[in-house]
Short mmCIF file of C-alpha atoms and ligand atoms in Angstrom, two decimals:
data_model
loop_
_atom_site.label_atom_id
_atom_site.label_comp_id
_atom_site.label_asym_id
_atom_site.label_seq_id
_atom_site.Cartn_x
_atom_site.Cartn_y
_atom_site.Cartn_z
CA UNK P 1 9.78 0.27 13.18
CA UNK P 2 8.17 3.19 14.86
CA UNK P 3 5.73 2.41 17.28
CA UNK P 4 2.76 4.66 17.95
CA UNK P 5 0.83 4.29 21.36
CA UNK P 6 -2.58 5.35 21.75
CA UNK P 7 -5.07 4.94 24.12
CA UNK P 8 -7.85 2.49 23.22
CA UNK P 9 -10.60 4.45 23.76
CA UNK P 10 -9.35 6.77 20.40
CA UNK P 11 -8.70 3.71 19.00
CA UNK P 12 -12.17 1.62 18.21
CA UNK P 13 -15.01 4.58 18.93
CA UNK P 14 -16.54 2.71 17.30
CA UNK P 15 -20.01 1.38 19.36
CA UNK P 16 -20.31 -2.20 19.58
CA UNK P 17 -17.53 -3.51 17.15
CA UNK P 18 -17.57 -7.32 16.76
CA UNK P 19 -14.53 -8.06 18.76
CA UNK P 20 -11.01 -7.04 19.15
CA UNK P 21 -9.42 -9.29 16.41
CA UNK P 22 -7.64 -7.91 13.37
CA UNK P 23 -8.46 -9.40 9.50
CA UNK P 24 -6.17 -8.71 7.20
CA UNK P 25 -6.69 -9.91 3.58
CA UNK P 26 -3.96 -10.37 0.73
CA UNK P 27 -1.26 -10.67 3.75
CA UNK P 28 1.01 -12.74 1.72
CA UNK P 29 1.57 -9.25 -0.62
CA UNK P 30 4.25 -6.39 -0.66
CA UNK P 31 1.80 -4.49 2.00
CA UNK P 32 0.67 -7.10 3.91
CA UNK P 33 4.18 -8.63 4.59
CA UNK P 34 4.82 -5.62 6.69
CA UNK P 35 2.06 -4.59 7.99
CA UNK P 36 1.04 -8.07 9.53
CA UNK P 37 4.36 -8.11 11.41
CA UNK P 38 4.22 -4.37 12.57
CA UNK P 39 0.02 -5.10 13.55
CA UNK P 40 1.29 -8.28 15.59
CA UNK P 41 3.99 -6.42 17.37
CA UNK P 42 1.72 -3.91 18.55
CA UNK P 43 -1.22 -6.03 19.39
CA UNK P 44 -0.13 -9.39 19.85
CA UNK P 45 0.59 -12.54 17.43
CA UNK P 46 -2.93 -14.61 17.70
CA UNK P 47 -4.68 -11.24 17.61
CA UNK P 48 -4.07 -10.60 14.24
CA UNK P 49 -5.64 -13.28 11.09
CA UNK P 50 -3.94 -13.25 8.04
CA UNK P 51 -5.46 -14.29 5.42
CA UNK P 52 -5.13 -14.53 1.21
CA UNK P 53 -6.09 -16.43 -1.90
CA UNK P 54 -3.28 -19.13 -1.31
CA UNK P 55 -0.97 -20.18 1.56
CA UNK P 56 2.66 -19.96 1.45
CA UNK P 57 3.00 -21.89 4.48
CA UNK P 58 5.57 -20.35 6.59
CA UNK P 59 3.61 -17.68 8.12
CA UNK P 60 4.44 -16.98 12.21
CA UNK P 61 0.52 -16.55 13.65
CA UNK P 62 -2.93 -17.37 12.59
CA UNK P 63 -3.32 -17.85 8.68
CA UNK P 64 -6.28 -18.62 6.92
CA UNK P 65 -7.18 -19.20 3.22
CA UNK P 66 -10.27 -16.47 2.21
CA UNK P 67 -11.25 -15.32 -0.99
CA UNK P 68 -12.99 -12.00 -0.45
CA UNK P 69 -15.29 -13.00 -3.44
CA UNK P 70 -16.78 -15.45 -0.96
CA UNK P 71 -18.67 -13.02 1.35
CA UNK P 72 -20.20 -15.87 3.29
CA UNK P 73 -16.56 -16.94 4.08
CA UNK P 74 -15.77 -13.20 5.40
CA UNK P 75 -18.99 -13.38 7.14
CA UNK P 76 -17.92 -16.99 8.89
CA UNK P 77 -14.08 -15.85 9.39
CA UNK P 78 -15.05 -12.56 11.09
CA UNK P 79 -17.62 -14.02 13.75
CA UNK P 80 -15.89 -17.34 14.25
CA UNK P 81 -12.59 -15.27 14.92
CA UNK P 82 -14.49 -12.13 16.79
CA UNK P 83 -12.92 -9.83 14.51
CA UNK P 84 -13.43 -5.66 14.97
CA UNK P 85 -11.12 -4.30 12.23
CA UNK P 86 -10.48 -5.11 8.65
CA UNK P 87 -7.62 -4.20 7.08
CA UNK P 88 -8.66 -5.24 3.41
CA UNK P 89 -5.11 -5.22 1.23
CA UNK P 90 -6.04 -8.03 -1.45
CA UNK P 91 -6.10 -6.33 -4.82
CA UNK P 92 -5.01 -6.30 -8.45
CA UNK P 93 -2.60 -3.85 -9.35
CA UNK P 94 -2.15 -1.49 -11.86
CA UNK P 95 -0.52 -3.27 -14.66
CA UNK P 96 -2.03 -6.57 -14.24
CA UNK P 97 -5.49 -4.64 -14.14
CA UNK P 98 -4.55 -3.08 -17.68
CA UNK P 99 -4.33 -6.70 -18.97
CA UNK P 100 -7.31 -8.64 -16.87
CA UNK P 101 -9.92 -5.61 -16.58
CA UNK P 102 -12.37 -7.93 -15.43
CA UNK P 103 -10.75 -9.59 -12.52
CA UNK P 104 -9.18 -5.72 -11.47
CA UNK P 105 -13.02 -4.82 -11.17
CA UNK P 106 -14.03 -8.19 -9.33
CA UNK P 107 -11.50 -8.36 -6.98
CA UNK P 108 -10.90 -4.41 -6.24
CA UNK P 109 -14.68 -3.67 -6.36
CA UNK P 110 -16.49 -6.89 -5.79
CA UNK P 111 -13.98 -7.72 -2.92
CA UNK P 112 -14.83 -4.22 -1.49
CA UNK P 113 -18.01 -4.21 -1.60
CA UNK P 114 -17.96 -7.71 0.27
CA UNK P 115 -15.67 -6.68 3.22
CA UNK P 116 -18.16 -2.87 3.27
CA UNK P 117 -21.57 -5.55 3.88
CA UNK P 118 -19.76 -7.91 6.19
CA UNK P 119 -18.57 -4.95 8.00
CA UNK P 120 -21.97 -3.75 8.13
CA UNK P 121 -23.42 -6.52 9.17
CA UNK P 122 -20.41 -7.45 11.95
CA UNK P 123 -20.13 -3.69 12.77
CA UNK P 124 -16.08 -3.98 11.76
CA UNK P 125 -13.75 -1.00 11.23
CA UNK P 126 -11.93 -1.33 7.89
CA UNK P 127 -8.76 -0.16 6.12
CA UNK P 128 -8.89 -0.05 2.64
CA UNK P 129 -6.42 1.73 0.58
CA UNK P 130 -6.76 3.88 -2.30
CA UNK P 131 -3.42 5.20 -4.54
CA UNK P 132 -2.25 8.02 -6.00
CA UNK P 133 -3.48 6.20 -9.31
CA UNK P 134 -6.85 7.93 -8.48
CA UNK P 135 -4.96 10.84 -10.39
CA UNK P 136 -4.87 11.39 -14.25
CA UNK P 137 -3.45 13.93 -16.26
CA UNK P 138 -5.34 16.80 -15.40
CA UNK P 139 -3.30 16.32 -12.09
CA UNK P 140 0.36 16.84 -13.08
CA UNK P 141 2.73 17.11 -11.70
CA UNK P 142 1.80 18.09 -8.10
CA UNK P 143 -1.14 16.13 -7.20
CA UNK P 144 -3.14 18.24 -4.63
CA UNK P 145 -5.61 16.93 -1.78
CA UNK P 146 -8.31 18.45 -3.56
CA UNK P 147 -7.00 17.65 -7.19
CA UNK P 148 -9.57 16.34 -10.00
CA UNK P 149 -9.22 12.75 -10.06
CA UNK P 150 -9.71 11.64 -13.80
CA UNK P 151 -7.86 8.08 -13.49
CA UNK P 152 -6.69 6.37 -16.39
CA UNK P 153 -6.27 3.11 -15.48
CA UNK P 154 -9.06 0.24 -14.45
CA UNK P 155 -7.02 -0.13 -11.58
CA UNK P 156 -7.10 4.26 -10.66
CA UNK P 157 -10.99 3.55 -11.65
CA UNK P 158 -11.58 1.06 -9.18
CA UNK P 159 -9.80 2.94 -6.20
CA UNK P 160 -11.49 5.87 -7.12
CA UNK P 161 -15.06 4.07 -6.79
CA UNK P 162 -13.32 2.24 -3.80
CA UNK P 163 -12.47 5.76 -1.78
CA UNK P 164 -16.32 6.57 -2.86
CA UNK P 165 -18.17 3.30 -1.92
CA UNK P 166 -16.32 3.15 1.37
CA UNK P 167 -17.57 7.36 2.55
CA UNK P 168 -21.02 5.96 1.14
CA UNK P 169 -20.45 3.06 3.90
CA UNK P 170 -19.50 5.71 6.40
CA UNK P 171 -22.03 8.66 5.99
CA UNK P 172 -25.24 6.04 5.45
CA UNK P 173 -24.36 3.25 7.52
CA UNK P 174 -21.88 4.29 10.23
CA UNK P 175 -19.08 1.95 9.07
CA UNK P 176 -15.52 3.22 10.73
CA UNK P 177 -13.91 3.42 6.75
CA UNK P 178 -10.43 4.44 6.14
CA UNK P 179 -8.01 4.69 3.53
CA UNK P 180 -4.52 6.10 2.56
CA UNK P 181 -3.43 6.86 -1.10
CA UNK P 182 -0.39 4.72 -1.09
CA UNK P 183 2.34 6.16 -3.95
CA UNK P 184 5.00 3.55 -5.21
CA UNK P 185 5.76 1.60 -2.27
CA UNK P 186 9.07 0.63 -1.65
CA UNK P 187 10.52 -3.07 0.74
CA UNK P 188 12.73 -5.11 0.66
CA UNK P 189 10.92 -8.01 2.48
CA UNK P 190 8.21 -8.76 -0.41
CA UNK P 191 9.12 -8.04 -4.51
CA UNK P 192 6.03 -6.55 -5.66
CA UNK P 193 4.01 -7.81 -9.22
CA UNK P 194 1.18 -6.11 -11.47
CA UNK P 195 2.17 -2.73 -10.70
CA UNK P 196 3.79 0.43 -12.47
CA UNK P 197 6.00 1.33 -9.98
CA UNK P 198 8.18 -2.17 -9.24
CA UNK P 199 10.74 -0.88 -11.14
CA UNK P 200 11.89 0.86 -8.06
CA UNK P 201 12.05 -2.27 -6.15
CA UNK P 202 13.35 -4.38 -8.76
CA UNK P 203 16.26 -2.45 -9.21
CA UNK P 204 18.06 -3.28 -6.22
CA UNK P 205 17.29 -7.43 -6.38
CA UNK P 206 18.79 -7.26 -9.79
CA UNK P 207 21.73 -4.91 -8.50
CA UNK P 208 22.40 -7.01 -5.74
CA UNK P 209 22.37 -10.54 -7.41
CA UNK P 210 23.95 -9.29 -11.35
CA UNK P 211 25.12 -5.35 -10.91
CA UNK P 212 23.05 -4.59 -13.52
CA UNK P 213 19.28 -3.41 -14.14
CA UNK P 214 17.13 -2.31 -17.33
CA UNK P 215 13.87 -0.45 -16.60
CA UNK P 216 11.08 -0.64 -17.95
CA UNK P 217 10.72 3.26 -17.73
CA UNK P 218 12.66 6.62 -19.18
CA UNK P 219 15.51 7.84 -17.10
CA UNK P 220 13.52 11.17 -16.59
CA UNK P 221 10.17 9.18 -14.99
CA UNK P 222 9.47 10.92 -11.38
CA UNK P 223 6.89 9.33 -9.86
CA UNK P 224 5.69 9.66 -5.81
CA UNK P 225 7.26 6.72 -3.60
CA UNK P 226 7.42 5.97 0.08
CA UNK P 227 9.50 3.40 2.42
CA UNK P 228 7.28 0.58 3.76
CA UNK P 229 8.29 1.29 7.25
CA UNK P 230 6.60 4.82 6.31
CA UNK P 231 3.64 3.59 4.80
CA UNK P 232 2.71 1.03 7.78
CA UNK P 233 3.16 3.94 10.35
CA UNK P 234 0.92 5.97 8.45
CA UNK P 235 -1.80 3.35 7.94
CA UNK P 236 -0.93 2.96 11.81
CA UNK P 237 -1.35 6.81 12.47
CA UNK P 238 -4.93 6.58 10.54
CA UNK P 239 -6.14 4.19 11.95
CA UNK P 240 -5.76 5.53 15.80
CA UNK P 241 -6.69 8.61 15.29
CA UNK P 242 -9.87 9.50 17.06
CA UNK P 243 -13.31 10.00 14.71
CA UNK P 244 -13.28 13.54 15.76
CA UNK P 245 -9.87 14.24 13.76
CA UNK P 246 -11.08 12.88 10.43
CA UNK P 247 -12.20 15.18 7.68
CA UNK P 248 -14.04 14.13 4.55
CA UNK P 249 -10.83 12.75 2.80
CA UNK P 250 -10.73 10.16 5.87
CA UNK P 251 -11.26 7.32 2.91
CA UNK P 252 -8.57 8.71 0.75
CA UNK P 253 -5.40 10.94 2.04
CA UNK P 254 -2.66 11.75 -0.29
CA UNK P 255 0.17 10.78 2.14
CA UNK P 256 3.84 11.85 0.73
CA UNK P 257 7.49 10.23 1.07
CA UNK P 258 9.54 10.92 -1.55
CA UNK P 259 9.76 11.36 -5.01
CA UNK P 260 12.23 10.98 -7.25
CA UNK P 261 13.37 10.13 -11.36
CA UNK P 262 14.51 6.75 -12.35
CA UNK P 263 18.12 8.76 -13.00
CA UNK P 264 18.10 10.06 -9.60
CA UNK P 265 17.74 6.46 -8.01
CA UNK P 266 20.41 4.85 -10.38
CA UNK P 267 22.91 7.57 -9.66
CA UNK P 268 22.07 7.25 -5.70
CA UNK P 269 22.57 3.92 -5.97
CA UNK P 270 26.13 3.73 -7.59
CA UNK P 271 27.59 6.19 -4.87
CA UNK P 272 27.15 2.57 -3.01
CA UNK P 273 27.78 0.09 -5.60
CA UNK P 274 30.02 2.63 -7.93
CA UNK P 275 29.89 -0.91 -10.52
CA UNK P 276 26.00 -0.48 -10.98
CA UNK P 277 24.93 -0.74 -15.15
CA UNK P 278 21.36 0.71 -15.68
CA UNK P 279 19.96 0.60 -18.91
CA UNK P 280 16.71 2.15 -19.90
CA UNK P 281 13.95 0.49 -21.95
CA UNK P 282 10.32 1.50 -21.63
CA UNK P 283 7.19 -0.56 -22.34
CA UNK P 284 3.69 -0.64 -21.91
CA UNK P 285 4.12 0.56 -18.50
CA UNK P 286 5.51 3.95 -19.14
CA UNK P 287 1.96 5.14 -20.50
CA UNK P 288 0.90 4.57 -16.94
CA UNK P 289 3.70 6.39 -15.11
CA UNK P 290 2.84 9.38 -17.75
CA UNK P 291 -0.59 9.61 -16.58
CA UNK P 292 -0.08 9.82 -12.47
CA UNK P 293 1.75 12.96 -10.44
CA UNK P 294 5.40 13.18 -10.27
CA UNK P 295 4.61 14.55 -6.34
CA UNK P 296 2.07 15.25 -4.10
CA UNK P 297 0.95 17.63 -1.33
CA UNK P 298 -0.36 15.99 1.89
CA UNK P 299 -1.24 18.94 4.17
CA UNK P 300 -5.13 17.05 4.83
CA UNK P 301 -3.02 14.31 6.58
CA UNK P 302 -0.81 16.42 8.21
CA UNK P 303 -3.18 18.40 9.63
CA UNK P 304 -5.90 15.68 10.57
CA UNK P 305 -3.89 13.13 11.96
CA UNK P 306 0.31 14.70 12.36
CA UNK P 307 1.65 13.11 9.34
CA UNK P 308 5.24 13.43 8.81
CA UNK P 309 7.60 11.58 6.37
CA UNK P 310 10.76 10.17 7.77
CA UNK P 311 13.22 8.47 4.21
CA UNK P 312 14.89 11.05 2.00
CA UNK P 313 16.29 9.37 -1.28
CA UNK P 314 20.22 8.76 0.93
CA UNK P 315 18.38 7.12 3.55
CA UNK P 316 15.91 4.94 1.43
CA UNK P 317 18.84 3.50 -0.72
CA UNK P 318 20.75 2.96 2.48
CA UNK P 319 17.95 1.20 3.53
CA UNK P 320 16.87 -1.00 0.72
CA UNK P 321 20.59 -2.31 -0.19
CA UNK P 322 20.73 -3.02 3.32
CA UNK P 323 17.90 -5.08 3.59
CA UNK P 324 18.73 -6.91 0.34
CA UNK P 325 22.22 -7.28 1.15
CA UNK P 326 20.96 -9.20 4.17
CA UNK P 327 18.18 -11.42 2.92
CA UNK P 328 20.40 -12.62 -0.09
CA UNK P 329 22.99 -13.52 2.81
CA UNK P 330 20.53 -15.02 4.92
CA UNK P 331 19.23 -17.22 1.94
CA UNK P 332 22.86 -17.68 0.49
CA UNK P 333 23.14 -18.85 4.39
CA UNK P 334 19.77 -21.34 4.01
CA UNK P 335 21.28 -22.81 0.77
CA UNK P 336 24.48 -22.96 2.63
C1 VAH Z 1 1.09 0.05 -8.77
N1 VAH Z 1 2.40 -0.14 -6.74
O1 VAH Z 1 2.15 0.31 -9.34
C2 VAH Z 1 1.06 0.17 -7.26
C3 VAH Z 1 0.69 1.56 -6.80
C4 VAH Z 1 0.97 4.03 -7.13
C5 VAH Z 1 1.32 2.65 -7.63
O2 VAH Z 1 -0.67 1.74 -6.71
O3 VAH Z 1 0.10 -0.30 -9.37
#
C-alpha cells in the first residue's frame, strides 16, 4: 500500500468540522473493503466507522448498521461518533441499476442527498465518487476531462447529478465535496456485483478455482480499469490535497490506470496459467460497455493534485493471481 503523509493542516481546512472521525458507508463493498483497511492504517483502527446496510460480522474496528435512506440515523451516527469526514461508497451499480431504476435513483441520489444535508448540518467533509459511466457515446473512445457527459445508464445518470449536487453543496453551502471517476475497478479482496465491468475480476476466481472463464463481453471490449491499491491512493491523494489545489472538477476527476480488451487480459493471463480456456458470450451487459470510453485522459488530476498511475496490464495480472492464489489457499487452509 502506498502511504501518503500530509500535514493536517492541508488536510481538514475545513473551519469547524464536527470531529476527527471517519464515516464510511457501504464498507462491506469491493471499495470499501480496501479503503477501510488503508483509512485505518493511516489514521488509526477506532478512528474510522464502518458502516452498511447489513453486517457481515467479522469486521476488525468499529462497525455499525446505517441505511443512508435514514438521514436521522446519519445525523445520530455522525454526532454520537464526532465524525469530520464522510466517505459515502454505498451505491447501486451499473447493471443492477439497469434492472431496479428505482432503487439506483433512491439509494445513489436519495442517499446523496442525505449524507450532502447531514454534512451541512455537522459541517463534515465528504467523498463521494462519480465513474467514468458519466460518459456516453458522444465520448468515445478517449474520454476527455472536459468531455460531454451524455450517460446512458440510470446508474451514469445518477453520478452525473451526484458530481452536480455535491459542487451545488460546495459553491452554496461551503461543504468540503470530493469525488473521483472510478473506471472498472479491479481486487482481489472483495468480488464485485451489479456492475459492467466484473468481468475483469471474475475472470481470475473462475481461473483460479476451474481454469476456465466465459465473459459476458466480446473479446475486442476495451474498457478503462484501475488496481484497487491505485484507486485508494488516489481517493487518498484527493482527499489531502489542500482547498487551494482543487479546480472546478474537484467533485469529479477522470483518474486513469489502465485500459485494456477482454483479449488482451485472457492472453496476459495464460503467459501465467498457459492451461487458461476463455470463451466469449455477451449479454445484456455489453450494451453498457459500448456506451462508456475505451480510455481516458486525466491531466485535471495530474495537475491539481500529482496523480500518477502505478499497474501496467504485467503487473496487474501478477497482482491479482497473486492475491487469489493466496486467499483460495488461505480458505483451502480454514476448511483444512
Ligand atoms: C460498474 N464497476 O461496472 C462499476 C463502475 C465504471 C464501472 O462504475 O458499474
Amino acid at each position: 500500500m502506498v502511504g501518503v503523509e500530509v500535514s493536517s493542516a492541508s488536510c481538514c481546512d475545513m473551519p469547524g468540522h464536527a470531529g476527527d472521525n471517519i464515516l464510511v458507508t457501504g464498507a462491506l463493498g469491493q471499495i470499501g473493503t480496501d479503503l477501510v483497511s488503508a483509512l485505518r492504517k493511516t489514521h488509526g483502527t477506532e478512528t474510522v466507522i464502518a458502516t452498511d446496510i447489513y453486517d457481515r460480522g467479522n469486521t476488525d474496528g468499529p462497525f455499525m448498521i446505517l441505511d443512508i435512506l435514514e438521514i436521522a440515523e446519519i445525523n445520530r451516527l455522525i454526532r454520537e461518533n464526532s465524525i469530520g469526514t464522510i466517505y459515502n461508497l454505498a451505491a447501486i451499480l451499473s447493471a443492477h441499476g439497469e434492472k431496479d431504476p428505482d432503487l439506483c435513483e433512491r439509494v445513489n441520489l436519495g442517499g446523496l442527498q442525505n449524507i450532502l444535508d447531514a454534512s451541512k448540518e455537522n459541517r463534515c467533509r465528504v467523498f463521494s465518487p462519480s465513474s467514468i459511466a458519466v460518459f456516453g457515446p458522444d465520448s468515445r473512445p478517449i474520454a476527455y476531462q472536459d468531455s460531454p457527459t451524455s450517460p446512458t445508464t440510470v446508474y451514469g445518470k445518477t453520478k452525473k447529478k451526484g458530481e452536480e449536487m455535491m459542487l451545488k453543496y460546495w459553491r452554496n453551502e461551503g461543504v468540503d465535496t470530493r469525488g473521483i471517476r472510478y473506471p472498472g475497478l479491479l481486487s482481489w479482496k472483495t468480488i464485485p456485483t451489479g456492475g459492467t465491468t466484473d468481468y475483469a475480476v471474475e475472470v481470475f476466481h473462475h481461473i483460479e478455482n476451474s481454469g476456465e472463464y466465459t465473459y459476458f463481453v466480446e473479446e475486442d471490449t476495451k474498457l478503462p480499469m484501475m488496481m484497487m491499491e491505485d484507486a485508494i491512493r488516489a481517493t487518498k491523494l484527493l482527499m489531502e490535497a489542500p482547498q487551494s489545489k482543487l479546480s472546478e472538477y474537484r467533485t469529479g476527476y477522470n483518474v486513469r490506470g489502465l485500459s485494456f480488451t477482454a483479449k488482451q487480459l485472457s492472453d496476459q493471463i495464460k503467459r501465467y496459467r498457459p492451461q487458461s480456456k476463455f470463451t466469449f458470450t455477451p449479454d445484456e451487459r455489453q450494451l453498457i460497455a459500448n456506451s462508456w470510453p475505451e480510455d481516458l485522459e486525466d491531466s485535471a488530476a495530474v495537475s491539481d493534485w500529482n496523480w500518477n498511475s502505478s499497474f501496467d496490464l504485467d503487473r496487474m495480472v501478477k497482482t491479482m493471481l497473486d492475491g487469489f492464489s493466496q486467499s483460495s489457499s488461505s480458505d483451502s487452509s480454514k476448511i483444512g
